[in-house]
Amino acid sequence: MNLLAALTLAFALGTHAIKGVALAVPEMGDLTLLNAEAWLNWSETGGVPMTYGVPSKCAPVLIVSNEPNAIALYGAPMYPIWYAQLVKQVRAKCPDSMLVIGNVSIEDWRSVGGQKRGYEWLAELLPMVDDHNYIVGAHCYSITAWWCIAQLREIKTLAPRGLWVTEYGITSGDPRELKLFMQWLDRNVDAAYIYTNRQRPCNGNFQGWAIDDKVSLVDTCTGELTPMGKVFSEWNSK
């Protein structure tokens, strides 16, 4: 299913969150294996484009930047006042696009030179955003579902227009926790993009931004679903 069809189905029927994949390794066949409805790859070439400035072209949905409250390598650092200006610039280029703004990390990055936790960063940003066609985005990773659920409930208080979880992961690799988290996401957000299909190429080295192979949905060498991937794929086939 392409993004526009998934959006139409999910919003018109109100049945479920769009079930997407944040695709770290460009193995497009994994999307079919995982029964994914949509995907992103942190660039304008993704199924859902992500832009870090004024985009080269417009799309029905544009994700505006990545983890602006984090440090470089993990995100694209930007203070809220600058980000609000970026939203204006993107809107001037793309008057009809729905913008997914914020896309903050839940974490507090100040101890390593970054900015405040995602909730506080959004609370500063949103009063400066003069726009009527946007939705808030946020990222959450944890070893358990309940920690992320608590954090995202707080974020939802700032997002009356809706919430996209543009990255999420269960870093313990526990399929039971993933299923619990997905059940909550399905009922409480508009779209959710799991991280990730494969964390690294087969027999390759980790990238500096990589987390752990426990988050992988597809075995990097065999091309088969991991236990986490099976949970994700089976849930999406419902």
CSV table of N, CA, C and O in Angstrom, one decimal, residues 7 74-75 110 115 140 153 170:
chain,number,residue,atom,x,y,z
A,7,LEU,N,-2.8,6.6,4.2
A,7,LEU,CA,-3.3,7.8,4.9
A,7,LEU,C,-4.8,7.9,4.7
A,7,LEU,O,-5.5,8.1,5.7
A,74,TYR,N,23.3,11.7,15.6
A,74,TYR,CA,22.0,11.1,15.9
A,74,TYR,C,20.9,12.0,15.4
A,74,TYR,O,19.8,11.4,15.1
A,75,GLY,N,21.1,13.3,15.3
A,75,GLY,CA,20.0,14.2,14.9
A,75,GLY,C,20.6,15.3,14.1
A,75,GLY,O,21.7,15.4,13.8
A,110,ARG,N,21.0,17.1,27.2
A,110,ARG,CA,21.8,18.2,27.8
A,110,ARG,C,23.1,17.7,28.4
A,110,ARG,O,24.2,18.3,28.3
A,115,GLN,N,20.2,19.4,23.6
A,115,GLN,CA,19.2,20.2,24.2
A,115,GLN,C,18.2,19.4,25.1
A,115,GLN,O,18.4,18.2,25.3
A,140,CYS,N,10.8,7.4,20.2
A,140,CYS,CA,11.1,6.8,21.5
A,140,CYS,C,11.7,5.5,21.4
A,140,CYS,O,11.2,4.6,20.6
A,153,ARG,N,2.5,9.6,26.0
A,153,ARG,CA,1.3,10.2,26.6
A,153,ARG,C,1.5,11.7,26.9
A,153,ARG,O,0.6,12.5,26.7
A,170,ILE,N,12.2,-1.2,20.5
A,170,ILE,CA,12.4,-1.9,21.8
A,170,ILE,C,13.8,-2.5,21.8
A,170,ILE,O,14.1,-3.4,21.1
